[in-house]
Amino acid sequence: MSSPSYRPIGPVVGVVGAGQLARMTQQPAIALGVELRVLANALDESAARVIVDTRVGDYRDLSELREFAKGCDAITFDHEHVPTEHIRELAADGHAVHPGADALVHAQDKAVMRERLTAIGAPCPAWSRVAEPGDVERFAAEHGWPVVLKAVRGGYDGRGVWVCRDAAQVREAFQSGIPLMAEAFVPFERELAVLVARSPHGQGVSYPVVETVQEDGICVEVIAPAPMLDSEDAAQAQRIALKIAHELGVTGLLAVEMFETEHGLVVNELAMRPHNSGHWTIEGALTSQFEQHLRAVLDLPLGSPTMTAPYVVMANLLGGDDPDLFKRYEHVMAHDPAVKVHFYGKDVRPGRKIGHVTALGKDLDEVRARARHAAVYLTTGEYT
Amino acid sequence: MSSPSYRPIGPVVGVVGAGQLARMTQQPAIALGVELRVLANALDESAARVIVDTRVGDYRDLSELREFAKGCDAITFDHEHVPTEHIRELAADGHAVHPGADALVHAQDKAVMRERLTAIGAPCPAWSRVAEPGDVERFAAEHGWPVVLKAVRGGYDGRGVWVCRDAAQVREAFQSGIPLMAEAFVPFERELAVLVARSPHGQGVSYPVVETVQEDGICVEVIAPAPMLDSEDAAQAQRIALKIAHELGVTGLLAVEMFETEHGLVVNELAMRPHNSGHWTIEGALTSQFEQHLRAVLDLPLGSPTMTAPYVVMANLLGGDDPDLFKRYEHVMAHDPAVKVHFYGKDVRPGRKIGHVTALGKDLDEVRARARHAAVYLTTGEYT
């Protein structure tokens, strides 16, 4: 680890992890005069390429975290993998860590999350801790097949989730050896997400409810606001998310993924950081989720979440077979001078999130088509 | 000089100079996946704080410029002080330098600029090269007092300009010993600016005409679009700016400062880089001037200059007596959650441009008041 060669002028925010979320946080940090520091695995990671004060170290090592935290006005995270007990130690040292361990554990441990959400009355699917296949069969006898088995810790982007239709598939899932929990399968109409921010002194702000479109468990498209959503349902979704943030004591951003079902909303997952479902806010809201997160972790007044256009659509860029994205810039920019392209400074690997595009406008079908065209062309070279 | 420890993935753009313009260019560079490199005077300069590939060196030294340029896909500038002949040498070495020497000289040398603008029929005040006070007196005999004397090279923000009302003041201006030129004083109604971009293969784009408000020769406020501007005058201003960009072979951005007078528009100054009169575009246009400049110097299709709100007002933050801006963050953010604050990572010195604020909205008076309030409060702590 080494210090930068300059004296900070603004507040210093340390981000553990140097992926695209930390990278995109540098954009508002530049404007706010916030000096970002990241803890990276390597100097060529996404955020390390654009943040001068990059320290290479292991987020699983408490002494390295302590060294990293020295001189930071606040500590936050690019991912949810820092051991809960290390976060407690940093707070005990006197550091302002946001979100804190007591909140973050709900985004790290799905069973703890379900217990707590059930206790505060947030709508959840039927669920149970399970230790062996027999537990799952008893759960299925009560709630029916299929049963969704989830890794209690560490799953993301569809990994760590098994949709089991019978006992044989359950036994197969248990072969992984990792701790699992069971949830009833939710027959949903679509997936929604609500992004809220909460500051340490308790101010809360909610962005509009969005629709997220997944393929193979990976988010491919986000539509803001969620089209045709009943205004009472939208308000309820925002109330649920703000209540979770308040009850769990979240500081910083909280993304609440929900299912819209015939019988109402059901909470699916929580994330406590800037989230893929909020990338549209960079151009689509007066305050981007990345700026909002910085304001929240520094306990500054939160910014306006007002949208800048009637509809905003974000489409993820997933790596394809061709590693050279840049040669396809020209077509996309010439075809649509108003589409916004975001690259994450990552080498292309099939299926990897390497960037996203955003389109804004008044006509939802047109905006979706523009975002889709740019995303498909950039990743595959195909003209849609 | 040293290389960064990572291999670039996107195109590399080298920016000579590490002030706030290079700093703000890093925001869209992060999105575009463009890898910025800056040539700084010191590692604590505004842009050096947020750009990993910062090289410290002297832009007046050709061998250092050559070392800096190695591996860049394009070279551009944060300021206009690089010697014209060095730019020619870099181009002769095979580098893509934008703007090129033949264009940039018009932003470096005011007499060359006036000669050329006169030749292409752009509206200019009466002007003359002058070698001694007697030349100015003869100029005044023809065009009247006051006479504006300008440093042929190197003036900015009101420095290098003398408004002389008599021969004694002329003799005083000549005491500086620097080469001067004379211009007739233009009795203007207000000052306007037009920002255009031109790419190497000749695509041109103009932003809306803005009004700039100066105090003591320093821009304090920019209003987009210029209020109550006759649409034919606005179109003419854009035509003049695009014509200058085309005739001078500008690549990248060109800011044309104009006077609006009783008898029409008069060109005042040119700048060939992102410009203070275009900072409002960061939030106020679909493509910011900084992204537009990157697109232009990489010869990519230009982005849409469409405004994101009916009115956008930018107010500069000029350093006051109190060095601690950050403690006043809280009031400004709480008072107006939609105002956008930009700090340049510079120590506060009285009169120094240390940042700017931007407000957007439908009601011009309200938008101006919001921007003004935030700027005054941040710099002086006074509540307006």
Short mmCIF file of C-alpha atoms in Angstrom, two decimals, chain A residues 110 113-115 117-118 121-129 139 143 146-148 150 181-188 257-259 261 264-269:
data_model
loop_
_atom_site.label_atom_id
_atom_site.label_comp_id
_atom_site.label_asym_id
_atom_site.label_seq_id
_atom_site.Cartn_x
_atom_site.Cartn_y
_atom_site.Cartn_z
CA LYS A 110 -30.12 -14.44 2.90
CA MET A 113 -32.43 -11.16 5.68
CA ARG A 114 -35.57 -13.35 5.49
CA GLU A 115 -35.83 -13.55 9.28
CA LEU A 117 -37.94 -8.96 6.75
CA THR A 118 -40.51 -11.40 8.14
CA GLY A 121 -43.73 -7.41 8.06
CA ALA A 122 -42.14 -6.93 4.63
CA PRO A 123 -43.77 -9.24 2.07
CA CYS A 124 -41.66 -12.39 1.58
CA PRO A 125 -42.25 -15.76 -0.08
CA ALA A 126 -42.64 -18.73 2.26
CA TRP A 127 -39.08 -19.65 3.30
CA SER A 128 -37.12 -21.88 5.63
CA ARG A 129 -33.61 -22.62 6.73
CA PHE A 139 -41.00 -27.65 2.95
CA HIS A 143 -45.70 -25.12 -0.01
CA PRO A 146 -40.90 -26.14 -7.36
CA VAL A 147 -38.74 -25.06 -4.44
CA VAL A 148 -36.04 -22.45 -4.90
CA LYS A 150 -30.40 -20.43 -2.54
CA MET A 181 -32.08 -22.07 2.36
CA ALA A 182 -35.44 -22.83 0.74
CA GLU A 183 -38.01 -20.44 -0.69
CA ALA A 184 -41.36 -21.10 -2.30
CA PHE A 185 -41.28 -20.45 -6.04
CA VAL A 186 -43.01 -17.13 -6.76
CA PRO A 187 -45.08 -17.11 -9.97
CA PHE A 188 -44.38 -13.48 -10.81
CA GLU A 257 -35.56 -6.33 -5.88
CA MET A 258 -39.22 -7.32 -5.91
CA PHE A 259 -41.59 -9.62 -7.74
CA THR A 261 -47.43 -11.01 -8.55
CA GLY A 264 -49.11 -8.05 -4.73
CA LEU A 265 -45.43 -7.35 -4.22
CA VAL A 266 -42.90 -9.82 -2.80
CA VAL A 267 -39.35 -8.89 -1.80
CA ASN A 268 -36.75 -11.00 -3.61
CA GLU A 269 -33.25 -9.68 -2.84
#
